[in-house]
Structures are given as C-alpha cells and as structure tokens.
C-alpha cells in the first residue's frame, strides 16, 4: 500500500485514494467525520495524544512545515519504477480485507 500511495500524484489525498478504491472495487464509500473523538475504552493519555496530533497536523501539516523533510523522489526513490496506484488497486485482491 505504501508504495502505491507514494506513486500517486502529489495532489492525491487520502479521500481521493479511498474514492478511487471504492470505484474500482464496486463498493459504496461512506465517509464519516466526527467532530468529537469518542474515547470510550481508550486511555486518557492516548485520547489526548490523538486529539493534539489532529490539531497539529490540521494546522502545520504532516511534516510540520520542516523544510528539511524530503519528498520520496528527493530521497532517491525512483518514482517511475513504482506501480501506479490505480493499477495496484485493480490488481490487488484485498481478500480478507472486507
């Protein structure tokens, strides 16, 4: 999965990834975003960490604005040798996934 996502175009988002997957596999996609994190059964420290991480990433992005963070191709990944994400989804069986 990671290789497939890395090979996706830079503007691909997670939602687009799942939308494409649902279309290819012929299943309905339902996205539900809760404004409140339901922490039932989750330790307090973990609920706090998840909430704070969500706030941080929403404001600063995954890399936190760090200019030293490299894109895969800048780190030597030969992007043209990776399988296209759509091709990967079509060829993967996902047996046992759903």
Short mmCIF file of C-alpha atoms in Angstrom, two decimals, residues 27-95:
data_model
loop_
_atom_site.label_atom_id
_atom_site.label_comp_id
_atom_site.label_asym_id
_atom_site.label_seq_id
_atom_site.Cartn_x
_atom_site.Cartn_y
_atom_site.Cartn_z
CA UNK A 27 -18.38 -0.76 -3.35
CA UNK A 28 -20.11 2.22 -1.74
CA UNK A 29 -17.85 4.69 0.05
CA UNK A 30 -19.20 6.36 3.16
CA UNK A 31 -17.02 8.96 4.86
CA UNK A 32 -17.98 9.98 8.36
CA UNK A 33 -16.05 12.70 10.16
CA UNK A 34 -16.89 13.11 13.81
CA UNK A 35 -16.20 16.48 15.39
CA UNK A 36 -15.74 14.80 18.74
CA UNK A 37 -13.26 11.99 19.36
CA UNK A 38 -15.10 9.14 21.05
CA UNK A 39 -12.56 7.86 23.53
CA UNK A 40 -14.59 5.11 25.18
CA UNK A 41 -12.18 2.37 26.17
CA UNK A 42 -9.13 4.43 25.20
CA UNK A 43 -6.70 5.50 27.92
CA UNK A 44 -6.85 9.24 28.69
CA UNK A 45 -3.23 9.83 27.61
CA UNK A 46 -3.92 8.22 24.22
CA UNK A 47 -7.13 10.17 23.64
CA UNK A 48 -5.26 13.39 24.44
CA UNK A 49 -2.39 12.44 22.10
CA UNK A 50 -4.76 11.64 19.23
CA UNK A 51 -6.63 14.91 19.71
CA UNK A 52 -3.44 17.00 19.92
CA UNK A 53 -1.96 15.25 16.88
CA UNK A 54 -5.10 16.02 14.88
CA UNK A 55 -4.89 19.69 15.84
CA UNK A 56 -1.17 19.88 14.96
CA UNK A 57 -1.49 18.18 11.58
CA UNK A 58 -4.53 20.28 10.70
CA UNK A 59 -2.56 23.46 11.37
CA UNK A 60 1.01 22.59 10.29
CA UNK A 61 0.71 19.53 8.03
CA UNK A 62 2.34 16.12 8.43
CA UNK A 63 5.88 17.49 8.20
CA UNK A 64 5.19 20.44 10.49
CA UNK A 65 6.48 22.87 7.86
CA UNK A 66 10.01 21.49 8.22
CA UNK A 67 11.91 22.40 5.01
CA UNK A 68 14.33 19.52 5.63
CA UNK A 69 11.62 16.90 5.06
CA UNK A 70 12.18 15.34 1.66
CA UNK A 71 9.72 14.11 -0.93
CA UNK A 72 10.25 10.47 -1.97
CA UNK A 73 11.94 11.44 -5.23
CA UNK A 74 14.28 13.79 -3.34
CA UNK A 75 15.30 10.84 -1.16
CA UNK A 76 16.29 8.73 -4.15
CA UNK A 77 13.03 6.84 -4.78
CA UNK A 78 12.71 6.14 -8.49
CA UNK A 79 9.07 7.10 -8.81
CA UNK A 80 8.79 5.94 -12.43
CA UNK A 81 9.65 2.39 -11.34
CA UNK A 82 6.78 2.18 -8.86
CA UNK A 83 3.41 0.75 -9.81
CA UNK A 84 0.66 3.28 -10.48
CA UNK A 85 -1.81 3.40 -7.58
CA UNK A 86 -4.82 2.72 -9.83
CA UNK A 87 -3.11 -0.29 -11.41
CA UNK A 88 -2.21 -1.58 -7.95
CA UNK A 89 -5.82 -1.28 -6.76
CA UNK A 90 -7.14 -3.10 -9.82
CA UNK A 91 -4.67 -5.97 -9.41
CA UNK A 92 -4.86 -6.36 -5.61
CA UNK A 93 -7.49 -8.86 -4.42
CA UNK A 94 -7.99 -7.41 -0.91
CA UNK A 95 -9.09 -10.89 0.15
#
